mmCIF file of C-alpha atoms and ligand atoms in Angstrom:
data_model
loop_
_atom_site.group_PDB
_atom_site.id
_atom_site.type_symbol
_atom_site.label_atom_id
_atom_site.label_comp_id
_atom_site.label_asym_id
_atom_site.label_seq_id
_atom_site.Cartn_x
_atom_site.Cartn_y
_atom_site.Cartn_z
ATOM 1 C CA MET A 214 0.016 0.043 0.060
ATOM 2 C CA ASN A 215 1.378 3.644 -0.735
ATOM 3 C CA THR A 216 1.373 5.547 2.351
ATOM 4 C CA GLN A 217 3.197 8.557 0.784
ATOM 5 C CA THR A 218 1.462 11.889 1.520
ATOM 6 C CA ARG A 219 1.528 14.381 -1.310
ATOM 7 C CA LYS A 220 1.529 17.799 0.202
ATOM 8 C CA ALA A 221 1.543 21.470 -1.373
ATOM 9 C CA THR A 222 0.847 25.198 -0.147
ATOM 10 C CA ALA A 223 -0.421 27.891 -2.022
ATOM 11 C CA ILE A 224 -1.296 31.640 -1.468
ATOM 12 C CA ALA A 225 -4.010 33.732 -3.224
ATOM 13 C CA PHE A 226 -5.343 37.037 -2.757
ATOM 14 C CA PRO A 227 -9.258 37.961 -3.316
ATOM 15 C CA ASN A 228 -10.272 40.420 -6.331
ATOM 16 C CA ILE A 229 -12.323 43.283 -6.296
ATOM 17 C CA ALA A 230 -14.465 43.538 -9.633
ATOM 18 C CA LEU A 231 -14.506 46.893 -11.357
ATOM 19 C CA ILE A 232 -16.514 45.541 -14.256
ATOM 20 C CA LYS A 233 -18.499 43.059 -12.542
ATOM 21 C CA TYR A 234 -19.498 39.184 -13.473
ATOM 22 C CA TRP A 235 -23.220 38.669 -13.144
ATOM 23 C CA GLY A 236 -25.127 35.880 -14.431
ATOM 24 C CA ASN A 237 -23.448 32.575 -16.216
ATOM 25 C CA ARG A 238 -24.337 31.313 -19.830
ATOM 26 C CA ASP A 239 -23.425 27.940 -18.591
ATOM 27 C CA GLN A 240 -24.334 27.669 -14.894
ATOM 28 C CA SER A 241 -22.489 24.284 -14.471
ATOM 29 C CA LEU A 242 -19.398 25.290 -16.259
ATOM 30 C CA ARG A 243 -19.189 28.889 -14.613
ATOM 31 C CA LEU A 244 -18.858 30.412 -18.319
ATOM 32 C CA PRO A 245 -19.991 33.922 -17.709
ATOM 33 C CA SER A 246 -22.665 35.676 -19.392
ATOM 34 C CA ASN A 247 -20.252 38.723 -19.856
ATOM 35 C CA ASP A 248 -16.468 39.422 -19.722
ATOM 36 C CA SER A 249 -15.080 41.129 -16.486
ATOM 37 C CA LEU A 250 -12.232 42.887 -15.060
ATOM 38 C CA SER A 251 -10.517 43.245 -11.631
ATOM 39 C CA PHE A 252 -7.556 43.947 -9.556
ATOM 40 C CA ASN A 253 -6.178 41.709 -6.941
ATOM 41 C CA LEU A 254 -6.186 42.889 -3.059
ATOM 42 C CA GLY A 255 -2.312 41.981 -2.259
ATOM 43 C CA ASP A 256 -2.954 43.196 1.440
ATOM 44 C CA LEU A 257 -5.696 40.349 1.988
ATOM 45 C CA ARG A 258 -4.427 37.117 1.783
ATOM 46 C CA THR A 259 -5.691 33.196 1.697
ATOM 47 C CA THR A 260 -2.954 30.493 2.287
ATOM 48 C CA THR A 261 -4.207 27.005 1.719
ATOM 49 C CA THR A 262 -2.175 23.546 2.283
ATOM 50 C CA VAL A 263 -3.539 20.325 0.227
ATOM 51 C CA GLU A 264 -2.250 16.782 1.622
ATOM 52 C CA PHE A 265 -3.391 13.911 0.003
ATOM 53 C CA ASP A 266 -2.992 11.342 2.546
ATOM 54 C CA PRO A 267 -3.562 7.408 1.718
ATOM 55 C CA LEU A 268 -4.327 6.971 5.501
ATOM 56 C CA LEU A 269 -7.198 9.184 5.510
ATOM 57 C CA THR A 270 -10.725 7.712 5.059
ATOM 58 C CA ARG A 271 -12.740 11.253 4.489
ATOM 59 C CA ASP A 272 -11.741 14.200 3.056
ATOM 60 C CA GLU A 273 -11.020 16.978 6.101
ATOM 61 C CA VAL A 274 -11.670 20.830 5.304
ATOM 62 C CA SER A 275 -10.827 23.422 7.636
ATOM 63 C CA ILE A 276 -10.936 27.103 7.258
ATOM 64 C CA ASP A 277 -9.219 29.514 9.923
ATOM 65 C CA GLY A 278 -8.803 26.341 12.052
ATOM 66 C CA HIS A 279 -12.598 25.571 12.197
ATOM 67 C CA LYS A 280 -14.575 22.826 10.075
ATOM 68 C CA VAL A 281 -16.434 23.860 7.254
ATOM 69 C CA ASN A 282 -20.269 23.470 6.941
ATOM 70 C CA ALA A 283 -21.570 20.788 4.501
ATOM 71 C CA GLN A 284 -22.496 22.839 1.892
ATOM 72 C CA ALA A 285 -18.859 24.497 1.786
ATOM 73 C CA TYR A 286 -17.370 21.199 2.391
ATOM 74 C CA GLU A 287 -19.100 19.432 -0.667
ATOM 75 C CA ARG A 288 -17.832 22.258 -3.003
ATOM 76 C CA VAL A 289 -14.169 21.937 -2.167
ATOM 77 C CA VAL A 290 -14.530 17.843 -2.203
ATOM 78 C CA HIS A 291 -16.050 18.526 -5.576
ATOM 79 C CA HIS A 292 -13.392 20.399 -6.587
ATOM 80 C CA LEU A 293 -10.517 18.085 -5.377
ATOM 81 C CA ASP A 294 -12.222 15.323 -7.330
ATOM 82 C CA ARG A 295 -12.169 17.451 -10.491
ATOM 83 C CA ILE A 296 -8.636 18.396 -10.334
ATOM 84 C CA ALA A 297 -7.785 14.682 -9.148
ATOM 85 C CA ASP A 298 -9.605 13.379 -12.166
ATOM 86 C CA ILE A 299 -7.111 15.160 -14.348
ATOM 87 C CA ASP A 300 -4.309 13.258 -12.397
ATOM 88 C CA CYS A 301 -6.210 10.026 -13.436
ATOM 89 C CA GLY A 302 -5.249 10.164 -16.591
ATOM 90 C CA GLU A 303 -7.124 7.261 -18.843
ATOM 91 C CA ARG A 304 -8.971 6.281 -15.638
ATOM 92 C CA ARG A 305 -10.517 9.916 -16.071
ATOM 93 C CA GLY A 306 -13.847 10.058 -14.155
ATOM 94 C CA LEU A 307 -12.873 7.598 -11.336
ATOM 95 C CA SER A 308 -11.895 10.241 -8.653
ATOM 96 C CA GLU A 309 -12.116 7.569 -6.245
ATOM 97 C CA CYS A 310 -8.595 6.831 -7.495
ATOM 98 C CA ARG A 311 -7.458 9.782 -5.269
ATOM 99 C CA SER A 312 -6.234 9.492 -1.874
ATOM 100 C CA LYS A 313 -8.560 11.713 0.631
ATOM 101 C CA ALA A 314 -7.075 14.873 1.540
ATOM 102 C CA ARG A 315 -6.554 17.572 4.487
ATOM 103 C CA VAL A 316 -7.401 20.843 3.371
ATOM 104 C CA MET A 317 -6.456 23.867 5.744
ATOM 105 C CA SER A 318 -7.035 27.273 4.718
ATOM 106 C CA ASN A 319 -6.355 30.651 6.443
ATOM 107 C CA ASN A 320 -7.349 34.069 5.766
ATOM 108 C CA THR A 321 -5.754 36.960 6.938
ATOM 109 C CA PHE A 322 -9.226 39.161 6.744
ATOM 110 C CA PRO A 323 -12.195 38.433 8.986
ATOM 111 C CA MET A 324 -14.669 35.993 7.309
ATOM 112 C CA GLY A 325 -18.277 36.710 7.754
ATOM 113 C CA VAL A 326 -17.673 40.624 7.159
ATOM 114 C CA GLY A 327 -18.417 40.252 3.437
ATOM 115 C CA ILE A 328 -15.601 40.122 1.539
ATOM 116 C CA ALA A 329 -15.870 37.183 -0.653
ATOM 117 C CA SER A 330 -13.247 34.475 0.231
ATOM 118 C CA SER A 331 -14.405 31.857 -2.280
ATOM 119 C CA ALA A 332 -12.447 33.842 -5.203
ATOM 120 C CA SER A 333 -8.966 33.444 -3.495
ATOM 121 C CA GLY A 334 -10.152 30.401 -1.813
ATOM 122 C CA PHE A 335 -10.777 28.524 -5.082
ATOM 123 C CA ALA A 336 -7.410 29.852 -6.719
ATOM 124 C CA ALA A 337 -5.307 28.778 -3.804
ATOM 125 C CA LEU A 338 -6.947 25.621 -3.553
ATOM 126 C CA THR A 339 -6.664 24.796 -7.354
ATOM 127 C CA ILE A 340 -2.786 25.622 -7.332
ATOM 128 C CA ALA A 341 -2.085 23.868 -4.205
ATOM 129 C CA ALA A 342 -3.914 20.485 -5.324
ATOM 130 C CA CYS A 343 -2.139 20.562 -8.593
ATOM 131 C CA ALA A 344 1.147 21.281 -6.710
ATOM 132 C CA ALA A 345 0.339 18.348 -4.628
ATOM 133 C CA LEU A 346 -0.261 15.961 -7.500
ATOM 134 C CA GLY A 347 2.365 17.260 -9.413
ATOM 135 C CA LEU A 348 0.260 18.351 -12.104
ATOM 136 C CA LYS A 349 2.340 21.120 -14.541
ATOM 137 C CA LYS A 350 -0.364 23.563 -15.556
ATOM 138 C CA SER A 351 -0.191 26.554 -17.336
ATOM 139 C CA GLU A 352 -1.511 29.890 -15.801
ATOM 140 C CA PRO A 353 -4.536 29.487 -18.040
ATOM 141 C CA GLU A 354 -5.021 26.106 -17.165
ATOM 142 C CA LEU A 355 -5.113 26.888 -13.513
ATOM 143 C CA SER A 356 -7.286 29.736 -14.284
ATOM 144 C CA SER A 357 -10.002 27.622 -16.071
ATOM 145 C CA LEU A 358 -9.587 25.066 -13.323
ATOM 146 C CA ALA A 359 -10.302 27.644 -10.479
ATOM 147 C CA ARG A 360 -13.161 29.283 -12.387
ATOM 148 C CA LEU A 361 -15.183 25.868 -11.978
ATOM 149 C CA GLY A 362 -14.959 26.284 -8.433
ATOM 150 C CA SER A 363 -16.143 29.838 -8.412
ATOM 151 C CA GLY A 364 -16.222 32.028 -11.230
ATOM 152 C CA SER A 365 -14.220 35.316 -9.698
ATOM 153 C CA ALA A 366 -11.616 32.561 -8.521
ATOM 154 C CA CYS A 367 -10.046 32.601 -12.502
ATOM 155 C CA ARG A 368 -9.242 36.314 -11.603
ATOM 156 C CA SER A 369 -7.427 35.649 -8.441
ATOM 157 C CA VAL A 370 -4.767 33.396 -10.516
ATOM 158 C CA PRO A 371 -2.969 35.864 -12.701
ATOM 159 C CA GLY A 372 -1.201 38.931 -10.902
ATOM 160 C CA GLY A 373 -2.090 42.755 -10.753
ATOM 161 C CA PHE A 374 -5.144 44.131 -13.146
ATOM 162 C CA VAL A 375 -6.896 41.049 -14.563
ATOM 163 C CA ALA A 376 -9.379 40.658 -17.378
ATOM 164 C CA TRP A 377 -11.484 37.524 -17.854
ATOM 165 C CA HIS A 378 -12.651 36.508 -21.138
ATOM 166 C CA ASP A 379 -15.204 33.761 -21.057
ATOM 167 C CA GLY A 380 -13.170 30.730 -20.293
ATOM 168 C CA TYR A 381 -9.984 32.056 -18.393
ATOM 169 C CA ALA A 382 -8.448 35.249 -16.913
ATOM 170 C CA THR A 383 -5.132 36.996 -17.988
ATOM 171 C CA SER A 384 -3.276 40.253 -16.326
ATOM 172 C CA ILE A 385 -3.748 43.407 -18.375
ATOM 173 C CA ALA A 386 -1.349 45.235 -16.393
ATOM 174 C CA THR A 387 1.031 44.812 -13.442
ATOM 175 C CA GLN A 388 0.623 45.340 -10.110
ATOM 176 C CA SER A 389 2.927 48.387 -9.789
ATOM 177 C CA HIS A 390 1.142 49.827 -12.960
ATOM 178 C CA TRP A 391 -1.067 51.722 -10.910
ATOM 179 C CA PRO A 392 -1.154 52.128 -7.614
ATOM 180 C CA LEU A 393 -4.741 52.253 -6.449
ATOM 181 C CA MET A 394 -6.018 51.174 -3.497
ATOM 182 C CA ASP A 395 -9.398 49.465 -2.092
ATOM 183 C CA VAL A 396 -10.776 51.161 0.893
ATOM 184 C CA ILE A 397 -13.277 48.612 1.953
ATOM 185 C CA ALA A 398 -16.275 50.312 4.579
ATOM 186 C CA ILE A 399 -17.868 47.211 6.134
ATOM 187 C CA VAL A 400 -21.204 48.177 7.195
ATOM 188 C CA ALA A 401 -23.496 46.395 9.472
ATOM 189 C CA SER A 402 -26.400 44.196 8.150
ATOM 190 C CA ARG A 403 -29.403 42.367 9.488
ATOM 191 C CA HIS A 404 -30.335 41.064 6.013
ATOM 192 C CA LYS A 405 -29.959 37.253 4.991
ATOM 193 C CA THR A 406 -27.625 36.951 2.334
ATOM 194 C CA VAL A 407 -28.230 35.284 -1.182
ATOM 195 C CA GLY A 408 -25.163 33.947 -2.236
ATOM 196 C CA SER A 409 -23.883 34.735 -5.816
ATOM 197 C CA THR A 410 -24.402 31.296 -6.898
ATOM 198 C CA GLU A 411 -27.790 31.632 -6.169
ATOM 199 C CA GLY A 412 -27.710 35.562 -7.509
ATOM 200 C CA HIS A 413 -26.058 34.373 -11.076
ATOM 201 C CA ALA A 414 -29.246 32.106 -11.594
ATOM 202 C CA LEU A 415 -31.498 34.628 -11.061
ATOM 203 C CA ALA A 416 -30.045 37.402 -13.526
ATOM 204 C CA ASP A 417 -31.641 36.574 -16.755
ATOM 205 C CA SER A 418 -34.919 37.159 -14.586
ATOM 206 C CA SER A 419 -34.790 40.644 -14.748
ATOM 207 C CA PRO A 420 -35.622 42.576 -17.653
ATOM 208 C CA PHE A 421 -32.355 44.680 -17.269
ATOM 209 C CA GLN A 422 -29.912 41.592 -17.477
ATOM 210 C CA ALA A 423 -29.990 42.068 -21.453
ATOM 211 C CA ALA A 424 -29.671 45.691 -21.717
ATOM 212 C CA ARG A 425 -26.397 45.360 -19.151
ATOM 213 C CA LEU A 426 -25.170 42.511 -21.259
ATOM 214 C CA ALA A 427 -25.570 44.369 -24.262
ATOM 215 C CA ASP A 428 -23.446 47.537 -22.816
ATOM 216 C CA ALA A 429 -20.637 45.320 -21.314
ATOM 217 C CA PRO A 430 -18.354 45.632 -24.057
ATOM 218 C CA ARG A 431 -18.230 49.393 -23.979
ATOM 219 C CA ARG A 432 -17.829 49.481 -20.379
ATOM 220 C CA LEU A 433 -15.231 46.613 -20.564
ATOM 221 C CA SER A 434 -13.352 48.825 -23.285
ATOM 222 C CA LEU A 435 -13.296 52.047 -21.534
ATOM 223 C CA CYS A 436 -12.147 50.425 -18.104
ATOM 224 C CA GLU A 437 -9.270 49.101 -19.940
ATOM 225 C CA GLN A 438 -8.752 52.418 -21.461
ATOM 226 C CA ALA A 439 -8.728 54.185 -17.873
ATOM 227 C CA ILE A 440 -6.208 51.447 -16.618
ATOM 228 C CA ALA A 441 -3.836 51.774 -19.704
ATOM 229 C CA ASN A 442 -3.707 55.707 -19.355
ATOM 230 C CA CYS A 443 -4.195 55.765 -15.401
ATOM 231 C CA ASP A 444 -7.216 57.914 -15.894
ATOM 232 C CA PHE A 445 -8.852 58.001 -12.696
ATOM 233 C CA PRO A 446 -12.115 60.406 -14.059
ATOM 234 C CA LEU A 447 -12.829 57.616 -16.493
ATOM 235 C CA LEU A 448 -12.530 54.949 -14.344
ATOM 236 C CA ALA A 449 -14.778 56.547 -11.742
ATOM 237 C CA GLU A 450 -17.293 56.974 -14.180
ATOM 238 C CA VAL A 451 -17.220 53.560 -15.750
ATOM 239 C CA ILE A 452 -17.043 51.538 -12.579
ATOM 240 C CA GLU A 453 -19.967 53.416 -10.849
ATOM 241 C CA GLN A 454 -22.247 52.857 -13.864
ATOM 242 C CA ASP A 455 -21.201 49.304 -14.029
ATOM 243 C CA ALA A 456 -21.952 48.555 -10.195
ATOM 244 C CA LEU A 457 -24.973 50.447 -10.437
ATOM 245 C CA MET A 458 -26.333 48.394 -13.722
ATOM 246 C CA MET A 459 -25.149 44.986 -11.280
ATOM 247 C CA HIS A 460 -27.646 46.091 -8.757
ATOM 248 C CA SER A 461 -30.326 47.184 -10.794
ATOM 249 C CA VAL A 462 -30.541 43.674 -12.288
ATOM 250 C CA ILE A 463 -30.111 42.136 -8.737
ATOM 251 C CA MET A 464 -32.933 44.557 -7.379
ATOM 252 C CA THR A 465 -35.439 43.623 -10.699
ATOM 253 C CA SER A 466 -34.815 39.795 -10.806
ATOM 254 C CA GLN A 467 -37.646 37.894 -9.731
ATOM 255 C CA PRO A 468 -37.346 37.173 -6.419
ATOM 256 C CA SER A 469 -35.952 40.643 -5.933
ATOM 257 C CA VAL A 470 -32.613 41.235 -3.819
ATOM 258 C CA ILE A 471 -31.480 44.364 -2.484
ATOM 259 C CA TYR A 472 -28.103 43.888 -0.950
ATOM 260 C CA TRP A 473 -28.023 47.505 0.314
ATOM 261 C CA VAL A 474 -28.664 48.937 3.600
ATOM 262 C CA PRO A 475 -28.852 52.656 4.425
ATOM 263 C CA ALA A 476 -25.292 52.935 5.287
ATOM 264 C CA THR A 477 -24.565 51.530 1.808
ATOM 265 C CA LEU A 478 -26.208 55.026 0.373
ATOM 266 C CA SER A 479 -24.506 56.858 3.052
ATOM 267 C CA VAL A 480 -21.034 55.816 1.864
ATOM 268 C CA ILE A 481 -21.939 56.136 -1.829
ATOM 269 C CA ASP A 482 -22.989 59.878 -1.108
ATOM 270 C CA ALA A 483 -19.673 60.610 0.868
ATOM 271 C CA VAL A 484 -17.777 59.035 -2.015
ATOM 272 C CA ARG A 485 -19.240 61.541 -4.451
ATOM 273 C CA ASP A 486 -19.274 64.459 -2.519
ATOM 274 C CA LEU A 487 -15.388 63.847 -1.881
ATOM 275 C CA ARG A 488 -14.770 63.192 -5.486
ATOM 276 C CA ASP A 489 -16.719 66.417 -6.301
ATOM 277 C CA SER A 490 -14.351 68.336 -3.735
ATOM 278 C CA GLY A 491 -11.333 67.063 -5.817
ATOM 279 C CA VAL A 492 -10.671 63.755 -4.312
ATOM 280 C CA PRO A 493 -9.499 60.843 -6.898
ATOM 281 C CA VAL A 494 -12.286 58.243 -5.084
ATOM 282 C CA ALA A 495 -15.025 56.072 -6.665
ATOM 283 C CA PHE A 496 -17.329 53.468 -5.601
ATOM 284 C CA THR A 497 -18.113 49.622 -6.059
ATOM 285 C CA ILE A 498 -20.286 47.348 -4.579
ATOM 286 C CA ASP A 499 -20.078 43.607 -4.931
ATOM 287 C CA ALA A 500 -23.226 40.955 -3.872
ATOM 288 C CA GLY A 501 -23.509 42.419 -0.354
ATOM 289 C CA PRO A 502 -24.006 45.710 1.322
ATOM 290 C CA ASN A 503 -20.464 46.893 1.725
ATOM 291 C CA VAL A 504 -18.826 49.735 -0.173
ATOM 292 C CA HIS A 505 -15.481 49.269 -1.803
ATOM 293 C CA CYS A 506 -14.101 53.023 -2.132
ATOM 294 C CA ILE A 507 -11.300 52.471 -4.776
ATOM 295 C CA CYS A 508 -8.832 55.791 -4.737
ATOM 296 C CA GLU A 509 -5.724 56.704 -5.632
ATOM 297 C CA ALA A 510 -2.977 56.071 -2.662
ATOM 298 C CA HIS A 511 -2.123 59.805 -2.009
ATOM 299 C CA ALA A 512 -6.296 60.043 -0.899
ATOM 300 C CA VAL A 513 -6.268 56.694 1.008
ATOM 301 C CA LYS A 514 -6.033 58.777 4.683
ATOM 302 C CA GLN A 515 -8.884 61.372 3.596
ATOM 303 C CA VAL A 516 -11.011 58.527 2.426
ATOM 304 C CA LYS A 517 -10.512 56.631 5.565
ATOM 305 C CA GLN A 518 -10.972 59.373 7.567
ATOM 306 C CA ALA A 519 -14.427 60.406 5.930
ATOM 307 C CA VAL A 520 -15.803 56.887 5.520
ATOM 308 C CA ARG A 521 -15.211 56.100 9.477
ATOM 309 C CA GLN A 522 -17.372 58.886 10.256
ATOM 310 C CA ILE A 523 -20.558 57.508 8.666
ATOM 311 C CA GLU A 524 -23.106 56.076 10.655
ATOM 312 C CA GLY A 525 -23.587 52.331 10.418
ATOM 313 C CA VAL A 526 -19.982 51.650 9.134
ATOM 314 C CA THR A 527 -18.433 49.400 11.703
ATOM 315 C CA ASP A 528 -14.915 48.652 10.076
ATOM 316 C CA VAL A 529 -12.464 49.421 7.405
ATOM 317 C CA ILE A 530 -10.071 47.700 5.799
ATOM 318 C CA GLU A 531 -7.845 48.664 3.111
ATOM 319 C CA SER A 532 -5.696 46.881 0.453
ATOM 320 C CA GLY A 533 -3.662 47.693 -2.417
ATOM 321 C CA VAL A 534 -2.829 45.752 -5.784
ATOM 322 C CA GLY A 535 -1.838 42.147 -5.579
ATOM 323 C CA GLY A 536 0.415 39.849 -7.695
ATOM 324 C CA PRO A 537 -0.576 36.493 -8.695
ATOM 325 C CA ALA A 538 -1.541 33.267 -6.694
ATOM 326 C CA CYS A 539 1.742 30.963 -5.999
ATOM 327 C CA VAL A 540 2.745 27.727 -4.585
ATOM 328 C CA ILE A 541 5.109 28.806 -1.273
ATOM 329 C CA PRO A 542 7.523 26.371 -0.075
ATOM 330 C CA HIS A 543 7.421 24.448 2.951
ATOM 331 C CA SER A 544 9.617 25.327 5.766
HETATM 332 C C1 DP6 B 22 -20.428 40.414 -7.467
HETATM 333 O O1 DP6 B 22 -17.337 34.176 -8.133
HETATM 334 O O2 DP6 B 22 -18.318 34.411 -6.263
HETATM 335 O O3 DP6 B 22 -18.347 39.590 -6.943
HETATM 336 O O4 DP6 B 22 -19.195 31.506 -9.202
HETATM 337 O O5 DP6 B 22 -21.088 31.359 -8.038
HETATM 338 O O6 DP6 B 22 -18.568 31.332 -6.905
HETATM 339 P P1 DP6 B 22 -19.791 31.812 -8.325
HETATM 340 O O7 DP6 B 22 -19.802 33.566 -8.093
HETATM 341 P P2 DP6 B 22 -18.994 34.357 -7.466
HETATM 342 O O8 DP6 B 22 -19.448 35.893 -8.092
HETATM 343 C C2 DP6 B 22 -18.992 37.400 -7.865
HETATM 344 C C3 DP6 B 22 -19.896 38.210 -8.346
HETATM 345 C C4 DP6 B 22 -19.537 39.927 -7.692
HETATM 346 C C5 DP6 B 22 -19.099 40.382 -9.113
HETATM 347 C C6 DP6 B 22 -17.433 39.823 -9.539
HETATM 348 O O9 DP6 B 22 -16.664 39.761 -8.742
HETATM 349 O O10 DP6 B 22 -17.382 40.033 -10.782
#
């Protein structure tokens, strides 16, 4: 009996979408209805170790030292199965041929405050699992694989500013190209959240989704232009419009979902006031109530100060642009 364990550790960063992915043209393959664009959040990190151990009788999955719930467990195990199926080669489809694995994942950012950990989580899991199995995969292949676990995870594989065109994501500008910052205003919410997987499935039920999709290439191209030229006014205009279009779809889906709370609007107002007074800051909002205040590095202090004072803002987290996901050596 082969008792050798196969182990690897990878790190990945979450990403914030400037042009959002909302809706899938193929739900099970997570092929998106529109292309999207993001940057990695280099000051927030997920570190994941995957160890395939022939002596284990069941997969073990923990995040931040705690066993995950049944739904998250199934999602991780399914992802390990699909990666192991590649390793099985001619026995493709027989994921039983893999050893069970111990998966330990740790985030440097608090869970449950609404910062999506599935992007960095599935990027790190994909890279660690492939490395543990000795699978040599290109960056586009790793990005495609990560996408099957969570759509936005494909954008956490390459570094810096990243565009996701259909199957996988690639860097369009390096981490140091434009030192933007994300000042995340965490707002208290009593609402039951609807997860993004569920939200994507509802997208086509909004009559606004078709219009949002038809206009997506224009917004993507303007955003690419803004990044290429480090043009903040253009970036501000296009990312705010894109976020509002996504939330218009979400609010008008059937059933309707409203992620915002009163403090969400207060932060939007404050961001626009700051910009009117000459501060380079703009907002974007994911599938939750928190507001991501994207700003130029020199404006961070002023943005943080303004946002902290807003009633309903419980915490402020900041991050600069991050690099690619990668394997890290074991000490
Ligand atoms: C609003 O990638 O979290 O953050 O594929 O179901 O895991 P799943 O969805 P996910 O959706 C991200 C939605 C978003 C916009 C974005 O990041 O582009």
